[in-house]
Amino acid sequence: MHSWIDDIENYKLRFLIRDSHHYLKETFEIIEENLETNQYKVLKGFQQHKITENHLIGTTGYGYGDLGRDALDNVYASVFGAEKGFVRSQFVSGTHCLSCCLNALLDGGDELLYVTGDPYDTLEKVIGITPHNNSLISRGVEYNSVPLTGNGKLDFESIGNAIKPNTKVIGVQRSKGYSLRGSIAIAEIEALVRYVKRIKDDLIIFVDNCYGEFVESREPADVGADVVAGSLTKNPGGGLAKTGGYVVGKGKLVDKVAESLTAPGLGADVGASLQNNLDFFQGFFKSPQVTADSLKTAAFASFLAQKLGFDAEPSYADYRYDIVQTITFEDKEKLLAFCQGIQRHSPINSFVEPVPDDLPGYHDPVIMAAGTFIQGSSIELSADAPIRPPYTVFIQGSLSYEHGRIATSMAFDALLEGK
Ligand SMILES: *Cc1c(COP(=O)(O)O)cnc(C)c1O
């Protein structure tokens, strides 16, 4: 029978693909173990809150008494180990959700201290690291950051020294995002919470959880983070949520974020769910599996990259803390060939050739391969790269491991065979 692998031209690559199961066995066992733990947690959340068909129907207008929306908030809170959840399609993106959190939690005179280095590119204007006249800094919020140590860990001593009387929020970005650092383990967040609360017990630990949901068997709020936020077009949307974001955490703090999205006095009581409840529930239910398939795709791509002589982070054998995989090509043409190969093997816009272009919020031209059903969704297989040395691609997502395996293999074939 004809196998897709027969369509791979490169002899060595064909051999590696066929051999990969053997090398990835242990990595996949860990991924599958976490998947079962997380799937069980989600199922229990649905049972605990007695989800019924009525919860899958939405409201319009103000959205008063939206049973599905309110039940989903509770399911998120239970599954993510928090007091309260706030899940809304009215968050236009992850950045918007994070921005609402920071604006709700910080007043003029307070300090925001990021302890994972400067955060994700799109937060630069939100905070005012890149000057902007609606930034936190322009409203009198102070900002400081502590870089990670040389080997990518939280630098506890420097964090301790940086905490001042007006430090109010400790910012943690769990995923590497578009930087070339490691990602933060839940165990590290746990140690951080214990450490900083001993110094000042009213500090608010805020975690940007983008790309981290369901990667491990515990979530940041399980280990004491106060406010945790992320995007529904990443892991927790399970590929089905069309837009939106979520916040979970301490009740009073989540209420503040809700008022920052809607209005003082309105908070979480309004916001029509329209047709989103079904997608949000079903996507959350599927999220552990989609996240696991994304992790397998990342490990597989890492395996091929390393065996072909490219630097890949994490290594295929490493334990993973987010779904992001980087591969460094040291060569612009190879990087472009890889991204174009991913696009050619995507379900949507397979015939379109991506080229580098300038994007708002980014310093260098960026190439983005994203043949996704949902625009910009990065829980679907996507590969993007800023065009600058050392020519590193960031790969994330995949609705199925089988698609991830085929597309990344074909992308390497394109690169090796000059297709
Ligand atoms: C994706 C991401 C964001 C921002 O999300 P958008 O939906 O793209 O605005 C923020 N932080 C991290 C770590 C991310 O990965």
PDB file of N, CA, C and O in Angstrom, residues 2 113 288:
ATOM      1  N   HIS A   2       0.425   2.253  -0.707  1.00  0.00           N
ATOM      2  CA  HIS A   2       1.184   3.498  -0.783  1.00  0.00           C
ATOM      3  C   HIS A   2       1.069   4.266   0.530  1.00  0.00           C
ATOM      4  O   HIS A   2      -0.015   4.521   1.028  1.00  0.00           O
ATOM      5  N   LEU A 113       6.331  43.984  38.472  1.00  0.00           N
ATOM      6  CA  LEU A 113       7.673  43.388  38.375  1.00  0.00           C
ATOM      7  C   LEU A 113       7.577  42.066  37.616  1.00  0.00           C
ATOM      8  O   LEU A 113       7.038  41.084  38.135  1.00  0.00           O
ATOM      9  N   PRO A 288      -7.237  18.971  26.260  1.00  0.00           N
ATOM     10  CA  PRO A 288      -6.110  18.128  26.667  1.00  0.00           C
ATOM     11  C   PRO A 288      -5.565  17.279  25.513  1.00  0.00           C
ATOM     12  O   PRO A 288      -4.351  17.139  25.356  1.00  0.00           O
TER      13      PRO A 288
END
